[in-house]
Short mmCIF file of C-alpha atoms in Angstrom, two decimals:
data_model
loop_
_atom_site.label_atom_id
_atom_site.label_comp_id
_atom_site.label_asym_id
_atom_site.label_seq_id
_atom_site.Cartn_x
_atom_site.Cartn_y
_atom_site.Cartn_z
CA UNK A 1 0.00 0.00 0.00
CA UNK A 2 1.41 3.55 -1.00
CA UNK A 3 1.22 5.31 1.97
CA UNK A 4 2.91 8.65 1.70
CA UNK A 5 1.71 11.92 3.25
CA UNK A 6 2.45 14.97 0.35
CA UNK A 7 2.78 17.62 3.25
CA UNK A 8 6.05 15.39 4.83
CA UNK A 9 9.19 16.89 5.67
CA UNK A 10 11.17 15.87 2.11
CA UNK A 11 13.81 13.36 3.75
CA UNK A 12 15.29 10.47 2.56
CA UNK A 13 16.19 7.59 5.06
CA UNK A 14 19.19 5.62 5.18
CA UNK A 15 19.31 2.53 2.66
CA UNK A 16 21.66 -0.20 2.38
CA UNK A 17 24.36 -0.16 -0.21
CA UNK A 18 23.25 -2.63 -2.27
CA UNK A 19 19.44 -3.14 -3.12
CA UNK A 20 17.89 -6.31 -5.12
CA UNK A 21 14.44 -5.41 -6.66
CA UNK A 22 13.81 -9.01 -7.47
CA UNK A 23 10.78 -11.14 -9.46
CA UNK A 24 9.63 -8.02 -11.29
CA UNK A 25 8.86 -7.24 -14.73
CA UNK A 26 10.98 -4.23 -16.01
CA UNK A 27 9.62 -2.05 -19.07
CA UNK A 28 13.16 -0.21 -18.81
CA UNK A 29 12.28 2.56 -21.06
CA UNK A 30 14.10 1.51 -24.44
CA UNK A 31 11.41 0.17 -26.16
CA UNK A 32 12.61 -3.22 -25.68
CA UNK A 33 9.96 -5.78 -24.52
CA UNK A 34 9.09 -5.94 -20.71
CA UNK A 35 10.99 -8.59 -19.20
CA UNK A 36 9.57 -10.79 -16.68
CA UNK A 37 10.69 -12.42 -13.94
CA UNK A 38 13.94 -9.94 -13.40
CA UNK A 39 15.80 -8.44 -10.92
CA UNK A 40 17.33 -4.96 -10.90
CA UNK A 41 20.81 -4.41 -9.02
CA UNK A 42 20.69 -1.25 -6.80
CA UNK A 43 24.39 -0.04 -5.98
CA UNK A 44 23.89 2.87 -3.80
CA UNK A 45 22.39 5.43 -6.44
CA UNK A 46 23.52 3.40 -9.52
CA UNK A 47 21.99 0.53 -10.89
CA UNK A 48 24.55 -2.44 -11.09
CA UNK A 49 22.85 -5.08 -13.53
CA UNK A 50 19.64 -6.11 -14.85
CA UNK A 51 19.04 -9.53 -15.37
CA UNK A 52 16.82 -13.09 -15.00
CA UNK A 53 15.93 -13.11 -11.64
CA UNK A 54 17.34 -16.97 -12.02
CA UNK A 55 20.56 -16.26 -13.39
CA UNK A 56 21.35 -12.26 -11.73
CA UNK A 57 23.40 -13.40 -8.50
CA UNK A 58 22.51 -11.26 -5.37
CA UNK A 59 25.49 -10.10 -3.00
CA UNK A 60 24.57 -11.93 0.36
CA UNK A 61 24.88 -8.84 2.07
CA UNK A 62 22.29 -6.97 -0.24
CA UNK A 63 19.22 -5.77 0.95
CA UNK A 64 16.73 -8.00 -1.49
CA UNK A 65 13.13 -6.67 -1.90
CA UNK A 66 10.54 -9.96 -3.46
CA UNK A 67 8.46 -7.52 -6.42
CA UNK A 68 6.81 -10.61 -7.42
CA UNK A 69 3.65 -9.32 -9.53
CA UNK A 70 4.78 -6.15 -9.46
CA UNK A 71 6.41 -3.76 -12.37
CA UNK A 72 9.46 -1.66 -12.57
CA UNK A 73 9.56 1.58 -14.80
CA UNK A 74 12.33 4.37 -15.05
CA UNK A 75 11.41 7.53 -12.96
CA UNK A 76 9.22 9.72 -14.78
CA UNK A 77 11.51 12.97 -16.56
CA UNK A 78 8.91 15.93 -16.81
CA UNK A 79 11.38 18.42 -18.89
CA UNK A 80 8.64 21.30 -18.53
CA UNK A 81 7.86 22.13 -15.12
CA UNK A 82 8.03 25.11 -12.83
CA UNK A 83 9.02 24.72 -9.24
CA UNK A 84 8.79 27.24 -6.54
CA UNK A 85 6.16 29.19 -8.68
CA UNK A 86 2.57 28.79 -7.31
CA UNK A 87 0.55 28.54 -3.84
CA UNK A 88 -2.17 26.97 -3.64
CA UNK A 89 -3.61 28.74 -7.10
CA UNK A 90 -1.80 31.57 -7.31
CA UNK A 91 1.66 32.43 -9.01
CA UNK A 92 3.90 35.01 -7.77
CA UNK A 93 7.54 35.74 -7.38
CA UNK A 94 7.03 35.64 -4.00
CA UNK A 95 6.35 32.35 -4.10
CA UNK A 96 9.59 31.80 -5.01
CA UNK A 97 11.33 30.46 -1.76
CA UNK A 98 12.83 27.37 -0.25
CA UNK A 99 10.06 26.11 1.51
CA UNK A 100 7.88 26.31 -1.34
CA UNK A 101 10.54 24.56 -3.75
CA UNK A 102 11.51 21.60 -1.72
CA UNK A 103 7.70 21.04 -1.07
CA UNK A 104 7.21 21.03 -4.58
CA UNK A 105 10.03 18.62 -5.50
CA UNK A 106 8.61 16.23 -2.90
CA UNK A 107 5.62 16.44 -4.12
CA UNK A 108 6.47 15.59 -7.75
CA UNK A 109 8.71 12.57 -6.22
CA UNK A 110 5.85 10.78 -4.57
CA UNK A 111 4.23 10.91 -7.85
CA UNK A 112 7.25 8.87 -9.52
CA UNK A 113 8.55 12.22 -11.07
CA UNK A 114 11.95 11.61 -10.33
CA UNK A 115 13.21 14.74 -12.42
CA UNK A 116 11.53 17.46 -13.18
CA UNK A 117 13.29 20.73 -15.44
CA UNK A 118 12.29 23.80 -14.12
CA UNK A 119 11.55 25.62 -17.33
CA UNK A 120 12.28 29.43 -16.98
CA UNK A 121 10.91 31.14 -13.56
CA UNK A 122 14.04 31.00 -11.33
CA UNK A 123 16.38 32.17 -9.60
CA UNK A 124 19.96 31.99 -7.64
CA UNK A 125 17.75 30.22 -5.02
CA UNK A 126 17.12 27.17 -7.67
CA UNK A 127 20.86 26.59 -8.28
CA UNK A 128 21.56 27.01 -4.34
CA UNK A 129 18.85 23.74 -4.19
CA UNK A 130 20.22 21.75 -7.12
CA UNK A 131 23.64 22.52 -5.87
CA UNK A 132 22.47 21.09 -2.60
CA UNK A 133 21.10 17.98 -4.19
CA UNK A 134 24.39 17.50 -6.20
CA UNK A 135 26.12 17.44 -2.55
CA UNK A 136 23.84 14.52 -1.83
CA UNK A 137 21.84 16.12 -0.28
CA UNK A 138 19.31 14.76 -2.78
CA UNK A 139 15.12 15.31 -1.35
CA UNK A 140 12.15 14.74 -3.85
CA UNK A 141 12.91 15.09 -7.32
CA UNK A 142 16.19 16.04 -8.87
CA UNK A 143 15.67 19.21 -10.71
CA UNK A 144 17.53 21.20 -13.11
CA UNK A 145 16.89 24.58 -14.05
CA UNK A 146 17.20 27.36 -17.04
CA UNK A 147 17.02 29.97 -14.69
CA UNK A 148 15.27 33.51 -15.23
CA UNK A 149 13.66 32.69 -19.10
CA UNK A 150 13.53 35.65 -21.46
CA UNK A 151 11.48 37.41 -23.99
CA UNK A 152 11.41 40.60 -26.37
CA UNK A 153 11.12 43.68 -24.16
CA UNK A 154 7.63 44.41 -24.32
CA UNK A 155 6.55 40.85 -24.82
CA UNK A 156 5.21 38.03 -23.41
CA UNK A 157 4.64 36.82 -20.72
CA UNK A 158 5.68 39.59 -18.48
CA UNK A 159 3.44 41.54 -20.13
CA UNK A 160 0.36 39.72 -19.09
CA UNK A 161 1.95 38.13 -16.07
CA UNK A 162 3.44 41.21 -14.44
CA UNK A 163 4.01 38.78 -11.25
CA UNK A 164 6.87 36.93 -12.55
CA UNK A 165 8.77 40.02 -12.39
CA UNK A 166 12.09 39.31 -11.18
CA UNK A 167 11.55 35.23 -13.18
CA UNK A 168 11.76 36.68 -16.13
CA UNK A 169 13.78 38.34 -18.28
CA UNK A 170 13.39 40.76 -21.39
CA UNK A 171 16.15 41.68 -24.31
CA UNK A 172 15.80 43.89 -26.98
CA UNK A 173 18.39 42.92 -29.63
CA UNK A 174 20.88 40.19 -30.52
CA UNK A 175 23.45 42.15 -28.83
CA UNK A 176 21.51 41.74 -25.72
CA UNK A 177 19.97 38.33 -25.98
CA UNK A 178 23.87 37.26 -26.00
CA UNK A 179 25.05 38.76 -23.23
CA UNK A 180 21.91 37.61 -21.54
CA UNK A 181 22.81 34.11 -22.03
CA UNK A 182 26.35 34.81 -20.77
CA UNK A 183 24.87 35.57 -17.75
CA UNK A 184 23.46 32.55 -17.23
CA UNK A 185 25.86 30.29 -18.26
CA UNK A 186 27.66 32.39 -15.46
CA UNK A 187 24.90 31.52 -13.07
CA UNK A 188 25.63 27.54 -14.01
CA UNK A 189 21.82 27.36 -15.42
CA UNK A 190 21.46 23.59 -16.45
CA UNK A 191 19.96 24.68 -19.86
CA UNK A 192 18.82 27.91 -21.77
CA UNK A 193 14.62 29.23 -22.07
CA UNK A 194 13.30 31.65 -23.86
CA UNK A 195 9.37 32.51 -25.33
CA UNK A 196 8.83 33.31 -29.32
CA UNK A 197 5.36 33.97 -28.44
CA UNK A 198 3.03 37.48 -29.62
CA UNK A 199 -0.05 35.98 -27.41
CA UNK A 200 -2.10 35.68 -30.69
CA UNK A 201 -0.64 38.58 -32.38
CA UNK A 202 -1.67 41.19 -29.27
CA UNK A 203 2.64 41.61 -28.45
CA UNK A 204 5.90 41.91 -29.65
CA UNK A 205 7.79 38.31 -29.77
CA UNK A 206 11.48 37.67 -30.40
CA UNK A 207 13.06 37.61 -33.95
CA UNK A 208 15.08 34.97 -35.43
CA UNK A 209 17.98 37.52 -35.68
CA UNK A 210 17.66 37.60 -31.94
CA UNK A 211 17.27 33.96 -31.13
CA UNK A 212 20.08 32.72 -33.89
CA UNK A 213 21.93 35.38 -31.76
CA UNK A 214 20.81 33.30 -28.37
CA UNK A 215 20.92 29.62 -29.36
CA UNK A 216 24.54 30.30 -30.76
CA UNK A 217 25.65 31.74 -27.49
CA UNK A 218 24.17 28.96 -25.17
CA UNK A 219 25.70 26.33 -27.62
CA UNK A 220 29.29 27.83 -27.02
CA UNK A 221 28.73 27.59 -23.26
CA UNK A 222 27.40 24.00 -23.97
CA UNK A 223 23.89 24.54 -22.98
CA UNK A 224 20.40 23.33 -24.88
CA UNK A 225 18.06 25.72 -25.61
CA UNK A 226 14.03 25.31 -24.94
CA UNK A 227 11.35 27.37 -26.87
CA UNK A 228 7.72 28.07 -25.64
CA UNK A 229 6.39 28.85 -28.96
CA UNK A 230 2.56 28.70 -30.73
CA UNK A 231 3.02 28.98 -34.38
CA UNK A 232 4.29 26.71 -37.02
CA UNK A 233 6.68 28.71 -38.87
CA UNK A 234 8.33 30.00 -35.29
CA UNK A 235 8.93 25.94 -35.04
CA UNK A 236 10.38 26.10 -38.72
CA UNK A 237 12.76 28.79 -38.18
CA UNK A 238 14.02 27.80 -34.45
CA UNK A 239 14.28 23.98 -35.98
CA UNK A 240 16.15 25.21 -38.94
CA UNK A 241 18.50 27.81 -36.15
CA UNK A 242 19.20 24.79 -34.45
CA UNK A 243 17.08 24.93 -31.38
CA UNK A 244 16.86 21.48 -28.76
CA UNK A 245 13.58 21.33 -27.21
CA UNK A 246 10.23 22.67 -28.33
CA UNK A 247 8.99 23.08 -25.13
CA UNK A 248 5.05 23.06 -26.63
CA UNK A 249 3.15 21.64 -28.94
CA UNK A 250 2.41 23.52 -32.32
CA UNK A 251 -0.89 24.92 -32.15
CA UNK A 252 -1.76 26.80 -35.03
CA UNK A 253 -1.61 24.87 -37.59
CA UNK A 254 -0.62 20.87 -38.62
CA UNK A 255 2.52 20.32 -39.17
CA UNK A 256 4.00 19.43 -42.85
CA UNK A 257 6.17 17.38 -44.34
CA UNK A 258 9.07 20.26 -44.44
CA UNK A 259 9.13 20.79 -40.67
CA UNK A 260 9.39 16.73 -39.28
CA UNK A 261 12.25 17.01 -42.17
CA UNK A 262 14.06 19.57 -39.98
CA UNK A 263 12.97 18.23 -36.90
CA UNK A 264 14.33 14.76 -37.53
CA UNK A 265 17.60 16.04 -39.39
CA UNK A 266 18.34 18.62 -36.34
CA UNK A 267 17.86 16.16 -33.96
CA UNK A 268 15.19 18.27 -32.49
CA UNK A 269 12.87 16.86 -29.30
CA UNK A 270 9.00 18.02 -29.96
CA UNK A 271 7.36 18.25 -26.28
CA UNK A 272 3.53 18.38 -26.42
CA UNK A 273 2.07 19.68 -23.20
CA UNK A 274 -0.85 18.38 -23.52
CA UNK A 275 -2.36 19.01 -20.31
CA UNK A 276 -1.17 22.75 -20.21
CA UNK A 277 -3.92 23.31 -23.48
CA UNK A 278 -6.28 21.25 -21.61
CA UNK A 279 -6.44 23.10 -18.33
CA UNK A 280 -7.12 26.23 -19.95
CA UNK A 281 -10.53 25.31 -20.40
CA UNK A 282 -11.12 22.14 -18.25
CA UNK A 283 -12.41 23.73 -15.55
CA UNK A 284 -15.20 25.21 -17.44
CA UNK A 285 -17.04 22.15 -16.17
CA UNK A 286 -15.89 19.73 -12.69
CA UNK A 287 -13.71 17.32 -14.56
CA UNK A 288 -14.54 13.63 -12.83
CA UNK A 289 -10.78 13.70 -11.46
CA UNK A 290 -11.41 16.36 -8.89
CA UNK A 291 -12.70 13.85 -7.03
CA UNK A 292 -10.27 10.76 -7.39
CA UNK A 293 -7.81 10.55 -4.43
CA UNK A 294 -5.29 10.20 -6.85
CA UNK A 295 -5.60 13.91 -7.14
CA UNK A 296 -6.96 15.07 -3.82
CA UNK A 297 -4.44 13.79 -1.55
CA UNK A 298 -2.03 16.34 -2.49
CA UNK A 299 -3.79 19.37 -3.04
CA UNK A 300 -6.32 21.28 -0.45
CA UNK A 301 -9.94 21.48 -0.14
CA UNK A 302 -9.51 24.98 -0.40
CA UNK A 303 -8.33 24.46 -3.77
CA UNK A 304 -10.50 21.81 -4.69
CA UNK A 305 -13.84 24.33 -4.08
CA UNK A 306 -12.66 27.11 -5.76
CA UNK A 307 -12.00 24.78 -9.00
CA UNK A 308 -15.60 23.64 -8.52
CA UNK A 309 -17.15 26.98 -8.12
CA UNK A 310 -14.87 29.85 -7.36
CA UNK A 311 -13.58 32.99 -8.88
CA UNK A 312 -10.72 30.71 -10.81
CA UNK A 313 -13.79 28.86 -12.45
CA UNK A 314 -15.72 31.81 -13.20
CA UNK A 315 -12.48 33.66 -14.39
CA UNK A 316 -11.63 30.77 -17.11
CA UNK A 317 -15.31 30.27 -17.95
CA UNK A 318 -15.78 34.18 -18.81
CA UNK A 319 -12.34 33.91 -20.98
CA UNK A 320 -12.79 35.62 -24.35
CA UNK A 321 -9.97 33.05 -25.99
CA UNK A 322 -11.70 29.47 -24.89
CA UNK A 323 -12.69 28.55 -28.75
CA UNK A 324 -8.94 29.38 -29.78
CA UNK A 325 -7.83 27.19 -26.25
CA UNK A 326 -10.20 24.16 -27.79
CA UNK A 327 -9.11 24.56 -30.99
CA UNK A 328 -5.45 24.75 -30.34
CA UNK A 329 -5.66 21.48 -28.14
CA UNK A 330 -7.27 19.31 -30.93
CA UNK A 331 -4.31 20.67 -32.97
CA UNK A 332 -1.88 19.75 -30.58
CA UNK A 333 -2.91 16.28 -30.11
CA UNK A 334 -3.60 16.00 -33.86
CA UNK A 335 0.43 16.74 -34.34
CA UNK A 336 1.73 15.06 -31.17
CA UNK A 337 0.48 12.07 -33.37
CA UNK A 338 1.98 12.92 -36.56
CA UNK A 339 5.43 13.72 -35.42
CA UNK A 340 5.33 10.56 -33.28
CA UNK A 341 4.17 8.50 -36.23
CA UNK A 342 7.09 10.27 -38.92
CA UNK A 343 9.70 9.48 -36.16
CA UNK A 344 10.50 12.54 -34.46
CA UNK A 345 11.28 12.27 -31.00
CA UNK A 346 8.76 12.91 -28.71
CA UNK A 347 9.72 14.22 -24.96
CA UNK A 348 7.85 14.68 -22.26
CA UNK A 349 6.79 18.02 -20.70
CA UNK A 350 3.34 19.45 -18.80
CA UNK A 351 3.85 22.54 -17.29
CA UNK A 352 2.79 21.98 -14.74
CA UNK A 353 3.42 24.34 -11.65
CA UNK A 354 1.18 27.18 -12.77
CA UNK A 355 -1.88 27.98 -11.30
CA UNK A 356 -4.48 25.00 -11.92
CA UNK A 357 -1.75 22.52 -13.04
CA UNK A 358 -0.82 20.54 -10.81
CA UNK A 359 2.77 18.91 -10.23
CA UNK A 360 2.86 14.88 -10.06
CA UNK A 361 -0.63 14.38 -11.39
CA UNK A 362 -0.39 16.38 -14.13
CA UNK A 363 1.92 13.93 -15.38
CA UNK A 364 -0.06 11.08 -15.36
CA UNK A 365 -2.49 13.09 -17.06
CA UNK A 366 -0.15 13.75 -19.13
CA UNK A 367 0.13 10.24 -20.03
CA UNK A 368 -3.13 9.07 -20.47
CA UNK A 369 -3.84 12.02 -22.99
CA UNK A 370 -0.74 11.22 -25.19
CA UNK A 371 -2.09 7.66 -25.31
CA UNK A 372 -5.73 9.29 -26.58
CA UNK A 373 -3.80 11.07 -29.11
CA UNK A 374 -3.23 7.37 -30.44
CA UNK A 375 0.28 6.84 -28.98
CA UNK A 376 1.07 3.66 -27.44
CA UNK A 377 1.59 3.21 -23.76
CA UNK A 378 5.41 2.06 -24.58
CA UNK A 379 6.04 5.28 -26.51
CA UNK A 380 4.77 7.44 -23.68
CA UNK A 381 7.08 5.76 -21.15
CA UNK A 382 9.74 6.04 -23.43
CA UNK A 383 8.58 9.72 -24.21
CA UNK A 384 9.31 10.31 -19.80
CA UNK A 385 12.43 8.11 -19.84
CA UNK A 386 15.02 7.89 -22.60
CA UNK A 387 13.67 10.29 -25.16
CA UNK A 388 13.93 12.77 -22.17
CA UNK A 389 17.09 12.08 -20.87
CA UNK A 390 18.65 12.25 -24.79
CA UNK A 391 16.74 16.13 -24.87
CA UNK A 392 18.60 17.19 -21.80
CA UNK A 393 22.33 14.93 -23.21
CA UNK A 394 21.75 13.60 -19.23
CA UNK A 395 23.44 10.26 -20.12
CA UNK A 396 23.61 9.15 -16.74
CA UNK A 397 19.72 9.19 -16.36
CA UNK A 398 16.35 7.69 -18.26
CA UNK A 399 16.39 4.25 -18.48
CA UNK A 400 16.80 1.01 -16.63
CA UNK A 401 20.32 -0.36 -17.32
CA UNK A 402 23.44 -0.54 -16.14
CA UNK A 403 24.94 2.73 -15.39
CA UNK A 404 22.14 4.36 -14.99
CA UNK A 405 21.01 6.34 -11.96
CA UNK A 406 18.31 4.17 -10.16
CA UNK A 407 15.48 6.33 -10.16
CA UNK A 408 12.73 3.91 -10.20
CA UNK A 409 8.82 3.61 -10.27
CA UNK A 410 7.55 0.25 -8.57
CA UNK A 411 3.85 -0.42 -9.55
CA UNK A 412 1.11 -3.15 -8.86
CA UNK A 413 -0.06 -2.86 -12.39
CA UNK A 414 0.93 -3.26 -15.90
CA UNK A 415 1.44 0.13 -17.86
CA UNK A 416 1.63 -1.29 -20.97
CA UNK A 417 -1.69 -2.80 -20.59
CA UNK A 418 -3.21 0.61 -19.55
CA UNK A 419 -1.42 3.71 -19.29
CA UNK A 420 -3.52 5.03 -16.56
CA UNK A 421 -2.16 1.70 -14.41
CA UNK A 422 0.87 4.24 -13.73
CA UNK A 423 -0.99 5.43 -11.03
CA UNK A 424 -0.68 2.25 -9.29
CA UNK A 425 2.57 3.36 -7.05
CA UNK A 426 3.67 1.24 -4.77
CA UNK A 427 7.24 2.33 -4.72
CA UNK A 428 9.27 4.94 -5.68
CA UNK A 429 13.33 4.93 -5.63
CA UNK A 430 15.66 8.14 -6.57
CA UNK A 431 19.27 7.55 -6.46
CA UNK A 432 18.68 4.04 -5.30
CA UNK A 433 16.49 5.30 -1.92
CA UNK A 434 13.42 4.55 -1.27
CA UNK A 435 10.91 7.26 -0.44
CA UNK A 436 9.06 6.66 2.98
#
């Protein structure tokens, strides 16, 4: 029985040096077969070997744990997130503090999120934590960060979200844009954001002159570069400038043959977000899950009323956009599909973190809409496994082998048979420890 409380001091207990999760069957996030019957290594934080439970010899003086019946998957790899951000349903840069990070990593944790990539609303406060977890110090998820984001002075979203002042950052020429990223390489960001976004043609958004200008930069300093973007032919350009990650789906229009070209031949990761289109106008209407415990046990009743009935319901029912929010949802599943079926590598992402998107079970939302979008439930886990880990070049991470870090989701159903069976947690492991 998974019995872990989501308002818990984030601590991780002793563990022996050497774990056996034995009898289980391992989908290890290649896209190999599940094996049955197997047992997975544990060395401290690294897993050891992977093998036939009746062949893989167990060190007498491991710590052996009988997963008979049970399955194995890699930790879940959200690469959009943002930690630190919200309270309860409200975002603000004061927000922004310890407390309110570490809570949020352990939150994402219990939900098998083992990393999560905080995607553009941070701070020096953000490295200080990931620099703590990289002392061992390691609590909920690991989490790696792009720092303070930035836009086209005048642009989005400070311009509409004038409380992320101080998360986010604006330039108004290539001059600037570089610098800007040499200031964050500086800062040891893990990777570069930025938003190429004119919030349906109201703003200014960057120029290609200015992100060539930015993506060049961050690839000196050895950094990946993640786009929020909307529109097709922003997709074109950044794929064709040489961006990493599109960090959303695009949503104006379907994609053609000419952009999965560029996409596949630049190597680029296509992130759908899902979710983040869907909660825009799901709570319009109670969706059934406000009710399942899967949900409720980490969020507030508070929260859960106003959803139902409040000012946040009445706010997103009343919003002018919701045909263009439906609209660009069906688009975004309708090319989440595409690219996956041309071959394009499809990551992982929800944004979740932002008011009315809520970290851990977001993700297995997540997951149950990419399958609805008519992927299989062995492409989605590879979407949150080793697709992610190749997006972020984290080669240490992602899937269950050798080498690997053993972040690890035990479950008492089968994934593969039904996506939503993810929610099944009976166990979850990051760096090889269990979390109580």
């Amino acid at each position: 029985m998974w019995k872990i409380w989501c308002l818990a001091v984030a601590v991780w207990p002793s563990y022996a040096q050497v774990t056996a999760l034995a009898h289980a069957t391992v989908v290890d996030g290649t896209g190999r077969p599940a094996s049955s019957d197997t047992t997975v290594l544990i060395d401290g934080g690294t897993i050891r070997e992977v093998g036939p439970a009746a062949r893989l010899k167990i060190p007498a003086d491991a710590s052996t744990v009988d997963l008979t019946g049970k399955f194995v998957i890699p930790g879940i790899i959200n690469l959009h997130g943002h930690v630190g951000l919200t309270k309860g349903l409200i975002a603000d840069a004061s927000n922004h503090t310890r407390e309110n990070i570490e809570s949020q990593l352990h939150t994402y944790a219990i939900y098998g999120v083992t990393t999560v990539v905080s995607l553009g609303h941070d701070n020096e406060l953000m490295i200080t934590v990931r620099d703590k977890q990289r002392r061992g110090k390691l609590s909920g998820a690991r989490v790696l960060t792009a720092g303070t984001g930035f836009s086209l002075r005048g642009g989005y979203p400070l311009a509409v979200a004038p409380f992320v002042k101080g998360l986010a950052f604006e330039v108004a020429d290539a001059a600037e844009a570089a610098a800007y990223v040499d200031s964050l390489a500086k800062m040891r960001v893990d990777l570069v954001k930025m938003w190429v976004d004119d919030y349906r043609g109201r703003l200014p958004k960057l120029t290609p002159t200015i992100w060539r200008a930015a993506i060049q930069r961050a690839h000196g300093h050895g950094l990946k570069v993640f786009a929020h973007m909307w529109d097709l032919e922003d997709a074109r350009g950044l794929a064709r400038d040489g961006i990493d990650v599109i960090a959303h789906s695009i949503r104006d229009q379907e994609v053609d043959a000419d952009l999965i070209a560029l996409f596949k031949k630049n190597n680029v990761t296509a992130v759908a977000t899902a979710t983040r289109e869907r909660s825009l106008f799901v709570y319009t209407s109670s969706p059934q899950w406000l009710d399942d415990p899967f949900f409720v046990k980490c969020t507030t009743p508070d929260v859960i009323r106003e959803l139902k009935g409040g000012a946040f319901r009445r706010r997103q029912a009343s919003d002018p956009d919701l045909d263009l929010y439906r609209r660009a949802f069906d688009m975004d599943m309708r090319n989440l599909k595409r690219l996956a079926d041309a071959g394009v590598r499809i990551g992982f992402g929800t944004d979740s973190g932002q008011p009315g998107r809520f970290p851990g079970f977001f993700e297995h939302w997540e997951m149950e809409l990419m399958v609805q979008a008519g992927l299989t439930p062995m492409q989605v886990i590879q979407s949150f496994s080793r697709n992610a880990a190749e997006a972020l070049g984290a080669k240490s991470l992602g899937t269950i082998e050798p080498g690997k870090a053993a972040d690890l989701v035990v479950l008492d159903r089968d994934p593969l048979q039904d996506i939503r069976n993810t929610r099944a947690i009976d166990a979850v492991y990051v760096g090889g420890r269990k979390l109580q």
